[in-house]
Amino acid sequence: DAMVIQNPRYQVTQFGKPVTLSCSQTLNHNVMYWYQQKSSQAPKLLFHYYDKDFNNEADTPDNFQSRRPNTSFCFLDIRSPGLGDAAMYLCATSRGGIRAEKLFFGSGTQLSVL
Amino acid sequence: ILNVEQSPQSLHVQEGDSTNFTCSFPSSNFYALHWYRWETAKSPEALFVMTLNGDEKKKGRISATLNTKEGYSYLYIKGSQPEDSATYLCAFNIQGAQKLVFGQGTRLTINP
């Protein structure tokens, strides 16, 4: 049974049209992450939540926002997608603690921007 | 800027052969090194989390070693099978942080 679920699997949006990607988990993990991966590049951390504490990466564009309304759900909002935002977006969770425990990933959302 | 490098970027191996690839990471402020396997159309899946210099971990035909002093880890696959075809990602956990910095992965293809 899937423990980290991302919807949708494929998302097509228009240039400049806001889009929201969703992630849910059944693991009751404290930490939720959003990674962006462009073709053949390393997954790049955008931000993460430790419980309700939001941690933004310094180089994450302002165009990217996130919400975590409760333990189970986390959303990635792209306010005005550009062509360069086309990528695979991966959500992951971990238990948290003094170091990053192993991550549990969703299957990702492949975003296309037309 | 933290840099995690994996080599080679891609690898083709004959079924039954053994193979290995490398992950290089900063040797300072080390906390943990993770390995993940990512099969096409599936979720990345954790293989190992390694924390101590000299650590060796094994899962079936796959094993990994860790050298934190010089900043590298090797992943070994013995007797490669078609189901081993995947991208293998390593990730570095800096001390005191919850986040992981990933390498770009090694894409492994096993030829029958």
Short mmCIF file of C-alpha atoms in Angstrom, two decimals:
data_model
loop_
_atom_site.label_atom_id
_atom_site.label_comp_id
_atom_site.label_asym_id
_atom_site.label_seq_id
_atom_site.Cartn_x
_atom_site.Cartn_y
_atom_site.Cartn_z
CA ASP A 1 0.00 0.00 0.00
CA ALA A 2 1.31 3.41 -0.95
CA MET A 3 2.41 5.36 2.13
CA VAL A 4 3.32 8.63 0.42
CA ILE A 5 0.86 9.57 -2.28
CA GLN A 6 1.34 12.31 -4.82
CA ASN A 7 -1.37 13.61 -7.10
CA PRO A 8 -1.53 13.94 -9.96
CA ARG A 9 1.13 11.75 -11.58
CA TYR A 10 1.27 14.09 -14.59
CA GLN A 11 0.29 17.73 -14.55
CA VAL A 12 0.16 20.07 -17.52
CA THR A 13 -0.23 23.78 -16.94
CA GLN A 14 0.02 26.93 -18.98
CA PHE A 15 2.75 29.48 -18.68
CA GLY A 16 1.81 31.80 -15.81
CA LYS A 17 -1.20 29.78 -14.64
CA PRO A 18 -0.99 28.86 -10.93
CA VAL A 19 -0.74 25.18 -10.16
CA THR A 20 -0.86 23.13 -6.95
CA LEU A 21 0.71 19.74 -6.42
CA SER A 22 -0.38 17.63 -3.50
CA CYS A 23 1.21 15.07 -1.23
CA SER A 24 -0.30 12.96 1.51
CA GLN A 25 1.21 10.42 3.90
CA THR A 26 -0.10 7.64 6.10
CA LEU A 27 3.15 7.23 8.06
CA ASN A 28 2.52 10.01 10.61
CA HIS A 29 6.03 11.32 9.94
CA ASN A 30 7.12 14.66 11.33
CA VAL A 31 9.09 15.86 8.33
CA MET A 32 7.84 16.45 4.80
CA TYR A 33 10.07 17.53 1.93
CA TRP A 34 9.62 18.85 -1.59
CA TYR A 35 12.35 18.14 -4.12
CA GLN A 36 12.56 19.32 -7.71
CA GLN A 37 14.39 17.18 -10.25
CA LYS A 38 15.16 18.31 -13.77
CA SER A 39 16.30 15.80 -16.34
CA SER A 40 19.51 13.97 -15.35
CA GLN A 41 20.20 16.43 -12.53
CA ALA A 42 20.34 15.88 -8.79
CA PRO A 43 17.05 16.25 -6.93
CA LYS A 44 17.12 19.74 -5.44
CA LEU A 45 15.50 20.49 -2.10
CA LEU A 46 12.98 23.34 -2.30
CA PHE A 47 11.78 23.34 1.31
CA HIS A 48 10.78 21.11 4.15
CA TYR A 49 8.46 21.14 7.15
CA TYR A 50 9.40 19.77 10.52
CA ASP A 51 5.94 19.50 12.03
CA LYS A 52 4.60 23.02 11.45
CA ASP A 53 8.01 24.67 11.16
CA PHE A 54 8.66 25.71 7.58
CA ASN A 55 12.25 25.66 6.29
CA ASN A 56 12.85 27.34 2.97
CA GLU A 57 16.07 26.84 1.02
CA ALA A 58 17.89 30.09 0.33
CA ASP A 59 17.86 29.58 -3.43
CA THR A 60 14.21 28.52 -3.76
CA PRO A 61 12.46 31.10 -5.95
CA ASP A 62 9.63 33.16 -4.38
CA ASN A 63 7.39 31.68 -7.07
CA PHE A 64 7.31 28.46 -5.04
CA GLN A 65 5.23 28.27 -1.88
CA SER A 66 4.18 25.45 0.39
CA ARG A 67 1.42 24.69 2.86
CA ARG A 68 1.08 21.97 5.44
CA PRO A 69 -2.41 22.19 6.92
CA ASN A 70 -1.99 19.04 9.02
CA THR A 71 0.44 16.16 9.58
CA SER A 72 -0.84 14.16 6.64
CA PHE A 73 -0.93 16.70 3.83
CA CYS A 74 1.54 19.03 2.18
CA PHE A 75 1.04 21.17 -0.92
CA LEU A 76 3.41 22.80 -3.37
CA ASP A 77 2.03 25.95 -5.01
CA ILE A 78 3.70 27.44 -8.07
CA ARG A 79 2.26 30.92 -8.43
CA SER A 80 3.32 31.72 -11.97
CA PRO A 81 4.95 28.72 -13.64
CA GLY A 82 7.62 29.42 -16.20
CA LEU A 83 9.03 27.08 -18.82
CA GLY A 84 12.01 26.49 -16.53
CA ASP A 85 9.75 25.03 -13.84
CA ALA A 86 8.97 21.97 -15.91
CA ALA A 87 10.39 19.12 -13.84
CA MET A 88 9.64 16.09 -11.69
CA TYR A 89 8.49 17.13 -8.22
CA LEU A 90 9.09 14.61 -5.48
CA CYS A 91 7.51 14.63 -2.05
CA ALA A 92 9.20 12.71 0.73
CA THR A 93 8.72 12.13 4.44
CA SER A 94 10.89 11.08 7.36
CA ARG A 95 10.39 10.53 11.07
CA GLY A 96 12.71 13.34 12.07
CA GLY A 97 15.10 13.35 14.99
CA ILE A 98 18.67 14.49 15.44
CA ARG A 99 19.53 13.62 11.85
CA ALA A 100 17.58 12.90 8.69
CA GLU A 101 16.19 9.41 8.92
CA LYS A 102 15.63 7.50 5.70
CA LEU A 103 13.21 9.18 3.35
CA PHE A 104 10.00 7.66 2.06
CA PHE A 105 9.11 9.04 -1.35
CA GLY A 106 5.99 9.44 -3.37
CA SER A 107 6.04 8.47 -7.02
CA GLY A 108 6.39 12.11 -8.07
CA THR A 109 4.44 14.55 -10.21
CA GLN A 110 5.84 15.30 -13.66
CA LEU A 111 4.99 18.93 -14.42
CA SER A 112 4.86 20.24 -17.97
CA VAL A 113 4.50 23.97 -18.70
CA LEU A 114 3.13 24.96 -22.12
CA ILE B 1 27.56 25.10 -1.58
CA LEU B 2 27.52 21.41 -0.75
CA ASN B 3 28.52 19.20 -3.64
CA VAL B 4 27.69 15.51 -3.88
CA GLU B 5 29.14 13.83 -6.95
CA GLN B 6 28.33 10.41 -8.34
CA SER B 7 30.26 8.53 -10.97
CA PRO B 8 29.75 7.27 -13.50
CA GLN B 9 26.57 9.01 -14.64
CA SER B 10 25.47 5.92 -16.51
CA LEU B 11 26.60 2.34 -16.74
CA HIS B 12 25.69 -0.65 -18.90
CA VAL B 13 26.48 -4.05 -17.41
CA GLN B 14 25.96 -7.56 -18.70
CA GLU B 15 23.60 -9.76 -16.70
CA GLY B 16 25.59 -11.81 -14.19
CA ASP B 17 28.49 -9.36 -13.98
CA SER B 18 29.31 -7.45 -10.83
CA THR B 19 29.61 -3.69 -10.76
CA ASN B 20 30.25 -0.76 -8.48
CA PHE B 21 29.93 3.01 -8.49
CA THR B 22 30.98 5.92 -6.36
CA CYS B 23 29.53 8.75 -4.34
CA SER B 24 31.81 11.61 -3.22
CA PHE B 25 30.76 14.06 -0.54
CA PRO B 26 32.26 16.69 1.79
CA SER B 27 34.36 15.09 4.52
CA SER B 28 33.53 17.80 7.08
CA ASN B 29 30.33 18.09 9.13
CA PHE B 30 29.34 14.58 8.19
CA TYR B 31 26.25 13.08 9.76
CA ALA B 32 25.01 10.34 7.44
CA LEU B 33 25.14 9.05 3.89
CA HIS B 34 22.04 7.57 2.25
CA TRP B 35 21.67 5.36 -0.82
CA TYR B 36 18.38 5.13 -2.74
CA ARG B 37 17.27 3.05 -5.72
CA TRP B 38 14.85 4.63 -8.18
CA GLU B 39 13.25 2.34 -10.72
CA THR B 40 11.45 3.87 -13.68
CA ALA B 41 7.84 4.86 -12.91
CA LYS B 42 8.27 3.97 -9.23
CA SER B 43 9.16 5.84 -6.04
CA PRO B 44 12.78 6.13 -4.93
CA GLU B 45 13.37 3.53 -2.22
CA ALA B 46 15.94 3.63 0.58
CA LEU B 47 18.71 1.03 0.41
CA PHE B 48 21.08 2.09 3.18
CA VAL B 49 21.67 4.81 5.74
CA MET B 50 25.30 4.84 6.86
CA THR B 51 26.66 6.88 9.72
CA LEU B 52 30.04 5.53 10.86
CA ASN B 53 33.40 5.62 9.11
CA GLY B 54 34.20 2.14 7.90
CA ASP B 55 30.52 1.12 7.89
CA GLU B 56 29.62 -1.70 5.54
CA LYS B 57 25.99 -2.53 4.84
CA LYS B 58 24.52 -5.38 2.84
CA LYS B 59 21.09 -6.14 1.40
CA GLY B 60 20.99 -9.28 -0.69
CA ARG B 61 23.41 -8.82 -3.60
CA ILE B 62 23.88 -5.12 -2.91
CA SER B 63 26.41 -3.77 -0.45
CA ALA B 64 27.90 -0.38 0.40
CA THR B 65 30.98 0.93 2.15
CA LEU B 66 31.67 4.30 3.72
CA ASN B 67 34.83 6.36 4.18
CA THR B 68 33.96 9.60 5.95
CA LYS B 69 37.56 10.76 6.34
CA GLU B 70 38.12 10.95 2.60
CA GLY B 71 34.48 11.56 1.70
CA TYR B 72 33.38 8.66 -0.45
CA SER B 73 31.05 5.69 -0.51
CA TYR B 74 30.96 2.74 -2.88
CA LEU B 75 27.88 0.76 -3.88
CA TYR B 76 28.50 -2.78 -5.11
CA ILE B 77 26.11 -5.06 -6.94
CA LYS B 78 27.13 -8.70 -7.23
CA GLY B 79 25.83 -10.83 -10.09
CA SER B 80 23.66 -8.12 -11.70
CA GLN B 81 20.11 -9.03 -12.65
CA PRO B 82 17.69 -7.18 -14.99
CA GLU B 83 15.68 -6.04 -11.96
CA ASP B 84 18.74 -4.12 -10.76
CA SER B 85 18.25 -1.67 -13.63
CA ALA B 86 17.51 1.66 -11.94
CA THR B 87 19.01 5.00 -11.01
CA TYR B 88 21.02 4.84 -7.80
CA LEU B 89 21.10 8.06 -5.80
CA CYS B 90 23.28 8.92 -2.86
CA ALA B 91 22.49 11.73 -0.45
CA PHE B 92 24.56 13.51 2.17
CA ASN B 93 23.14 14.56 5.52
CA ILE B 94 25.02 17.49 7.00
CA GLN B 95 25.46 17.61 10.75
CA GLY B 96 22.60 19.23 12.60
CA ALA B 97 20.26 19.41 9.62
CA GLN B 98 17.18 17.48 8.63
CA LYS B 99 17.82 17.88 4.94
CA LEU B 100 19.63 15.66 2.45
CA VAL B 101 21.71 16.87 -0.49
CA PHE B 102 21.50 14.43 -3.39
CA GLY B 103 23.95 13.50 -6.10
CA GLN B 104 22.77 13.35 -9.71
CA GLY B 105 22.62 9.56 -9.65
CA THR B 106 24.14 6.66 -11.54
CA ARG B 107 21.81 5.19 -14.13
CA LEU B 108 22.42 1.45 -14.30
CA THR B 109 21.17 -0.71 -17.18
CA ILE B 110 21.56 -4.48 -17.06
CA ASN B 111 21.75 -6.11 -20.49
CA PRO B 112 20.28 -9.63 -20.67
#
